mmCIF file of C-alpha atoms in Angstrom:
data_model
loop_
_atom_site.group_PDB
_atom_site.id
_atom_site.type_symbol
_atom_site.label_atom_id
_atom_site.label_comp_id
_atom_site.label_asym_id
_atom_site.label_seq_id
_atom_site.Cartn_x
_atom_site.Cartn_y
_atom_site.Cartn_z
ATOM 1 C CA MET A 1 113.413 70.269 140.715
ATOM 2 C CA ILE A 2 110.058 68.547 140.256
ATOM 3 C CA THR A 3 106.655 69.649 139.017
ATOM 4 C CA VAL A 4 103.465 68.527 140.734
ATOM 5 C CA ALA A 5 99.705 68.831 140.343
ATOM 6 C CA THR A 6 96.621 67.799 142.287
ATOM 7 C CA TRP A 7 93.012 67.528 141.111
ATOM 8 C CA ASN A 8 89.795 66.185 142.569
ATOM 9 C CA VAL A 9 88.147 64.842 139.405
ATOM 10 C CA LEU A 10 84.747 64.204 141.094
ATOM 11 C CA HIS A 11 83.439 60.654 141.289
ATOM 12 C CA ARG A 12 80.235 60.304 139.240
ATOM 13 C CA VAL A 13 78.206 58.986 142.167
ATOM 14 C CA HIS A 14 79.172 62.013 144.262
ATOM 15 C CA ALA A 15 78.321 64.252 141.306
ATOM 16 C CA GLU A 16 74.831 62.794 141.042
ATOM 17 C CA ASN A 17 74.264 62.789 144.799
ATOM 18 C CA TRP A 18 75.539 66.305 145.489
ATOM 19 C CA TYR A 19 76.617 68.292 142.419
ATOM 20 C CA GLU A 20 73.886 68.015 139.824
ATOM 21 C CA ASP A 21 75.300 70.840 137.703
ATOM 22 C CA VAL A 22 78.263 68.665 136.677
ATOM 23 C CA SER A 23 76.138 65.598 135.976
ATOM 24 C CA THR A 24 73.666 67.746 134.034
ATOM 25 C CA ARG A 25 76.461 69.333 132.005
ATOM 26 C CA TRP A 26 77.875 65.884 131.269
ATOM 27 C CA PRO A 27 74.897 63.514 130.929
ATOM 28 C CA ASP A 28 77.119 60.837 129.380
ATOM 29 C CA GLU A 29 79.737 59.898 131.983
ATOM 30 C CA SER A 30 81.902 58.150 129.404
ATOM 31 C CA ASP A 31 82.322 61.486 127.618
ATOM 32 C CA ARG A 32 83.358 63.234 130.833
ATOM 33 C CA ILE A 33 85.764 60.427 131.712
ATOM 34 C CA ALA A 34 87.355 60.589 128.264
ATOM 35 C CA SER A 35 87.704 64.372 128.485
ATOM 36 C CA ILE A 36 89.348 64.178 131.920
ATOM 37 C CA SER A 37 91.774 61.512 130.711
ATOM 38 C CA ASP A 38 92.599 63.489 127.578
ATOM 39 C CA ARG A 39 93.272 66.608 129.626
ATOM 40 C CA LEU A 40 95.459 64.769 132.135
ATOM 41 C CA GLY A 41 97.328 62.999 129.362
ATOM 42 C CA LYS A 42 98.462 66.387 128.079
ATOM 43 C CA ARG A 43 99.731 67.641 131.438
ATOM 44 C CA GLN A 44 103.489 67.818 131.873
ATOM 45 C CA GLU A 45 103.860 67.609 135.659
ATOM 46 C CA GLN A 46 106.043 64.732 136.823
ATOM 47 C CA ILE A 47 103.729 63.895 139.717
ATOM 48 C CA ILE A 48 99.932 64.158 139.547
ATOM 49 C CA ALA A 49 97.693 63.389 142.531
ATOM 50 C CA LEU A 50 94.030 62.631 141.833
ATOM 51 C CA GLN A 51 91.097 62.287 144.192
ATOM 52 C CA GLU A 52 87.655 60.676 143.676
ATOM 53 C CA VAL A 53 88.807 58.464 140.810
ATOM 54 C CA SER A 54 86.186 55.869 139.865
ATOM 55 C CA GLY A 55 87.145 52.455 138.550
ATOM 56 C CA ASP A 56 85.955 53.507 135.100
ATOM 57 C CA GLN A 57 88.040 56.673 135.247
ATOM 58 C CA LEU A 58 91.136 54.790 136.411
ATOM 59 C CA ALA A 59 90.903 52.340 133.512
ATOM 60 C CA SER A 60 90.592 55.262 131.096
ATOM 61 C CA LEU A 61 93.580 57.037 132.652
ATOM 62 C CA ARG A 62 95.786 53.971 132.336
ATOM 63 C CA ALA A 63 94.941 53.720 128.643
ATOM 64 C CA ALA A 64 95.423 57.447 128.023
ATOM 65 C CA MET A 65 98.690 57.783 129.966
ATOM 66 C CA PRO A 66 100.870 54.778 129.072
ATOM 67 C CA ASP A 67 104.015 56.726 129.971
ATOM 68 C CA ARG A 68 102.900 56.988 133.611
ATOM 69 C CA THR A 69 103.199 54.606 136.531
ATOM 70 C CA PHE A 70 100.033 54.499 138.631
ATOM 71 C CA HIS A 71 100.014 54.079 142.402
ATOM 72 C CA THR A 72 96.548 53.667 143.875
ATOM 73 C CA LEU A 73 94.614 53.325 147.101
ATOM 74 C CA ARG A 74 91.276 51.555 146.697
ATOM 75 C CA TYR A 75 88.921 52.717 149.430
ATOM 76 C CA PRO A 76 86.970 50.068 151.374
ATOM 77 C CA ARG A 77 83.828 52.201 151.115
ATOM 78 C CA VAL A 78 82.157 52.122 147.702
ATOM 79 C CA PRO A 79 80.008 55.171 146.815
ATOM 80 C CA LYS A 80 76.286 54.461 146.434
ATOM 81 C CA LEU A 81 73.696 56.442 144.546
ATOM 82 C CA ARG A 82 70.842 57.830 146.592
ATOM 83 C CA ARG A 83 68.428 57.108 143.771
ATOM 84 C CA GLY A 84 68.397 55.477 140.357
ATOM 85 C CA PRO A 85 71.011 53.377 138.537
ATOM 86 C CA THR A 86 74.646 54.390 138.333
ATOM 87 C CA ALA A 87 76.278 55.443 135.074
ATOM 88 C CA LEU A 88 79.449 53.578 136.074
ATOM 89 C CA ASP A 89 80.472 49.996 135.452
ATOM 90 C CA ASP A 90 82.922 50.172 138.367
ATOM 91 C CA ARG A 91 81.836 52.375 141.297
ATOM 92 C CA VAL A 92 84.959 51.729 143.381
ATOM 93 C CA GLU A 93 86.713 54.949 144.426
ATOM 94 C CA HIS A 94 90.495 55.418 144.312
ATOM 95 C CA LEU A 95 93.145 57.857 145.435
ATOM 96 C CA VAL A 96 95.766 57.980 142.677
ATOM 97 C CA LEU A 97 99.318 59.123 142.013
ATOM 98 C CA ALA A 98 100.379 59.142 138.360
ATOM 99 C CA VAL A 99 104.144 59.606 138.040
ATOM 100 C CA ARG A 100 106.676 59.730 135.225
ATOM 101 C CA ASP A 101 109.718 58.511 137.177
ATOM 102 C CA SER A 102 110.251 55.218 138.971
ATOM 103 C CA ALA A 103 108.876 55.317 142.502
ATOM 104 C CA ARG A 104 108.888 53.244 145.685
ATOM 105 C CA HIS A 105 105.638 52.496 147.472
ATOM 106 C CA ILE A 106 105.670 53.426 151.167
ATOM 107 C CA ALA A 107 102.084 53.320 152.446
ATOM 108 C CA ALA A 108 98.435 53.358 151.419
ATOM 109 C CA GLU A 109 95.706 53.570 154.023
ATOM 110 C CA ALA A 110 92.122 54.652 154.421
ATOM 111 C CA PHE A 111 91.660 56.811 157.488
ATOM 112 C CA GLU A 112 90.359 54.939 160.527
ATOM 113 C CA CYS A 113 87.535 57.433 161.020
ATOM 114 C CA ASP A 114 86.459 57.512 157.341
ATOM 115 C CA HIS A 115 86.980 54.553 155.011
ATOM 116 C CA GLY A 116 86.208 56.730 151.997
ATOM 117 C CA LYS A 117 89.156 59.074 152.546
ATOM 118 C CA GLY A 118 92.855 58.345 153.026
ATOM 119 C CA VAL A 119 96.495 58.824 152.166
ATOM 120 C CA LEU A 120 98.891 57.301 149.620
ATOM 121 C CA VAL A 121 102.652 57.654 150.140
ATOM 122 C CA ILE A 122 105.498 57.057 147.680
ATOM 123 C CA ALA A 123 109.147 58.043 147.312
ATOM 124 C CA VAL A 124 109.986 59.501 143.906
ATOM 125 C CA SER A 125 112.504 61.946 142.414
ATOM 126 C CA GLY A 126 114.124 62.569 145.798
ATOM 127 C CA PHE A 127 110.816 63.511 147.472
ATOM 128 C CA THR A 128 108.432 61.711 149.774
ATOM 129 C CA VAL A 129 105.005 62.356 148.261
ATOM 130 C CA LEU A 130 101.753 62.083 150.212
ATOM 131 C CA ALA A 131 98.536 62.213 148.191
ATOM 132 C CA THR A 132 95.456 62.689 150.327
ATOM 133 C CA HIS A 133 91.749 63.417 150.513
ATOM 134 C CA VAL A 134 90.593 64.728 153.887
ATOM 135 C CA THR A 135 87.037 64.576 155.226
ATOM 136 C CA GLY A 136 85.077 67.832 155.287
ATOM 137 C CA ASP A 137 83.940 67.668 158.922
ATOM 138 C CA GLN A 138 85.460 67.397 162.410
ATOM 139 C CA ARG A 139 87.140 64.097 161.506
ATOM 140 C CA ARG A 140 89.639 66.191 159.546
ATOM 141 C CA TRP A 141 91.644 66.993 162.675
ATOM 142 C CA GLU A 142 92.474 63.360 163.384
ATOM 143 C CA GLN A 143 93.295 62.855 159.710
ATOM 144 C CA LEU A 144 95.594 65.870 159.565
ATOM 145 C CA GLY A 145 97.345 64.473 162.623
ATOM 146 C CA ARG A 146 97.901 61.208 160.782
ATOM 147 C CA LEU A 147 99.299 63.073 157.784
ATOM 148 C CA ARG A 148 101.688 64.904 160.091
ATOM 149 C CA GLU A 149 102.848 61.583 161.575
ATOM 150 C CA LEU A 150 103.509 60.062 158.155
ATOM 151 C CA ALA A 151 105.339 63.163 156.948
ATOM 152 C CA HIS A 152 107.475 63.274 160.102
ATOM 153 C CA ASP A 153 108.590 59.703 159.406
ATOM 154 C CA ALA A 154 110.096 60.789 156.073
ATOM 155 C CA THR A 155 113.649 61.953 155.554
ATOM 156 C CA GLY A 156 114.473 64.619 153.003
ATOM 157 C CA PRO A 157 111.994 66.869 151.207
ATOM 158 C CA VAL A 158 108.278 66.123 151.531
ATOM 159 C CA VAL A 159 105.234 67.246 149.551
ATOM 160 C CA LEU A 160 101.578 66.691 150.413
ATOM 161 C CA LEU A 161 99.081 66.998 147.559
ATOM 162 C CA GLY A 162 95.330 66.836 147.752
ATOM 163 C CA ASP A 163 91.861 67.968 148.654
ATOM 164 C CA PHE A 164 92.036 69.002 152.316
ATOM 165 C CA ASN A 165 88.448 70.294 152.469
ATOM 166 C CA ILE A 166 89.550 73.303 154.523
ATOM 167 C CA ASP A 167 91.438 76.537 154.056
ATOM 168 C CA ARG A 168 95.188 77.068 153.948
ATOM 169 C CA GLU A 169 95.441 78.604 157.424
ATOM 170 C CA ALA A 170 93.768 75.669 159.169
ATOM 171 C CA VAL A 171 95.988 73.141 157.387
ATOM 172 C CA ALA A 172 99.108 75.130 158.290
ATOM 173 C CA GLU A 173 98.100 75.397 161.941
ATOM 174 C CA ARG A 174 97.446 71.680 162.317
ATOM 175 C CA LEU A 175 100.531 70.442 160.424
ATOM 176 C CA GLY A 176 102.883 72.808 162.233
ATOM 177 C CA PRO A 177 105.572 75.383 161.424
ATOM 178 C CA GLU A 178 107.963 73.014 159.651
ATOM 179 C CA PHE A 179 105.441 72.745 156.796
ATOM 180 C CA THR A 180 104.544 75.426 154.263
ATOM 181 C CA VAL A 181 101.127 75.440 152.637
ATOM 182 C CA VAL A 182 101.979 76.945 149.268
ATOM 183 C CA PRO A 183 100.066 80.209 148.698
ATOM 184 C CA LEU A 184 98.031 80.541 145.521
ATOM 185 C CA PRO A 185 97.494 83.768 143.551
ATOM 186 C CA ALA A 186 94.858 85.884 145.302
ATOM 187 C CA ASP A 187 93.524 87.060 141.947
ATOM 188 C CA GLY A 188 93.499 83.560 140.460
ATOM 189 C CA LEU A 189 90.803 80.929 140.177
ATOM 190 C CA PRO A 190 89.518 79.206 143.323
ATOM 191 C CA THR A 191 90.308 75.528 143.730
ATOM 192 C CA ARG A 192 86.683 74.777 144.674
ATOM 193 C CA PRO A 193 84.313 77.343 143.161
ATOM 194 C CA ARG A 194 81.013 77.777 145.014
ATOM 195 C CA ASP A 195 78.197 80.275 145.336
ATOM 196 C CA SER A 196 78.109 80.252 149.129
ATOM 197 C CA ALA A 197 80.644 82.295 151.096
ATOM 198 C CA SER A 198 80.253 80.122 154.191
ATOM 199 C CA LYS A 199 83.021 77.732 153.114
ATOM 200 C CA SER A 200 86.473 78.393 151.706
ATOM 201 C CA GLN A 201 86.949 78.214 147.953
ATOM 202 C CA PHE A 202 90.636 77.354 148.413
ATOM 203 C CA ILE A 203 90.709 73.831 149.849
ATOM 204 C CA ASP A 204 93.076 71.965 147.509
ATOM 205 C CA HIS A 205 96.679 72.414 148.541
ATOM 206 C CA VAL A 206 100.335 71.756 147.859
ATOM 207 C CA VAL A 207 102.207 71.509 151.174
ATOM 208 C CA VAL A 208 105.999 71.247 151.416
ATOM 209 C CA ARG A 209 108.723 70.577 153.942
ATOM 210 C CA GLY A 210 112.372 70.917 152.991
ATOM 211 C CA ALA A 211 111.522 72.451 149.634
ATOM 212 C CA VAL A 212 110.709 75.794 148.056
ATOM 213 C CA ALA A 213 107.678 76.145 145.796
ATOM 214 C CA SER A 214 107.229 78.489 142.854
ATOM 215 C CA ASP A 215 104.848 79.011 139.940
ATOM 216 C CA ALA A 216 101.872 77.824 142.006
ATOM 217 C CA MET A 217 98.707 78.214 139.971
ATOM 218 C CA VAL A 218 95.097 77.074 139.704
ATOM 219 C CA ASP A 219 94.004 75.945 136.242
ATOM 220 C CA SER A 220 90.419 75.863 135.022
ATOM 221 C CA ALA A 221 88.659 72.497 134.920
ATOM 222 C CA ASP A 222 86.160 73.973 132.440
ATOM 223 C CA GLY A 223 83.257 72.313 134.209
ATOM 224 C CA LEU A 224 84.634 68.766 134.136
ATOM 225 C CA SER A 225 84.685 68.675 137.940
ATOM 226 C CA ASP A 226 83.588 70.780 140.897
ATOM 227 C CA HIS A 227 87.303 71.354 141.632
ATOM 228 C CA ASN A 228 90.027 73.037 139.589
ATOM 229 C CA PRO A 229 93.544 71.550 139.270
ATOM 230 C CA VAL A 230 96.423 73.049 141.258
ATOM 231 C CA ARG A 231 100.053 72.936 140.099
ATOM 232 C CA ALA A 232 103.465 74.022 141.375
ATOM 233 C CA THR A 233 107.205 73.653 140.849
ATOM 234 C CA LEU A 234 109.291 72.414 143.788
ATOM 235 C CA VAL A 235 113.011 72.736 144.470
ATOM 236 C CA PRO A 236 114.530 70.856 147.434
ATOM 237 C CA ILE A 237 116.421 72.858 150.030
ATOM 238 C CA GLU A 238 120.019 71.687 150.189
ATOM 239 C CA GLY A 239 121.563 70.683 153.488
#
């Protein structure tokens, strides 16, 4: 059995370019970074996938979580502010896996069609783990195909964790019937709260193959990010 979580923590540059409510609520980015790190440091999941991690945030996480091993993908594309100076010392964006157990690195790649999104793959605790952040436009279909290829290469149980930028049904259809996109409580919090009904509010997913998921839940980010964390417990299927 393993426990997992995924959270898009919202890169500060993206917050200022697109989500002014978060940047307004947290005018001092160092305070937001410290609060995110403190919250993650208290989480008990063995495997935590994080998207949109700035260089400043990553340094803070390493200091706050000394019991974790960090696996990272540094994207070639560096976020740029549309206007004004950045609040960050290090604007580089990372995809991150923070794990308690020893792990083996398998792959880390930005997607060919978007150098600011990608996938990070490790083997840990008997699972192949793919952390990902998928683009929110038509490029997603090529990226989901790449995720399917990487997952098919793995033996044993597999879990994909991340921000897929699309609803559960679309992810399930593209990955295929051997994968299960873990359902979340219908009366629970959305993973990506928004005012508009034109886009899904459930776009962060735990996806499994060769495992059964339970206790899937969305926790509140309390305004630290535009996304809420998702968690689940996984048990491999024997045989």
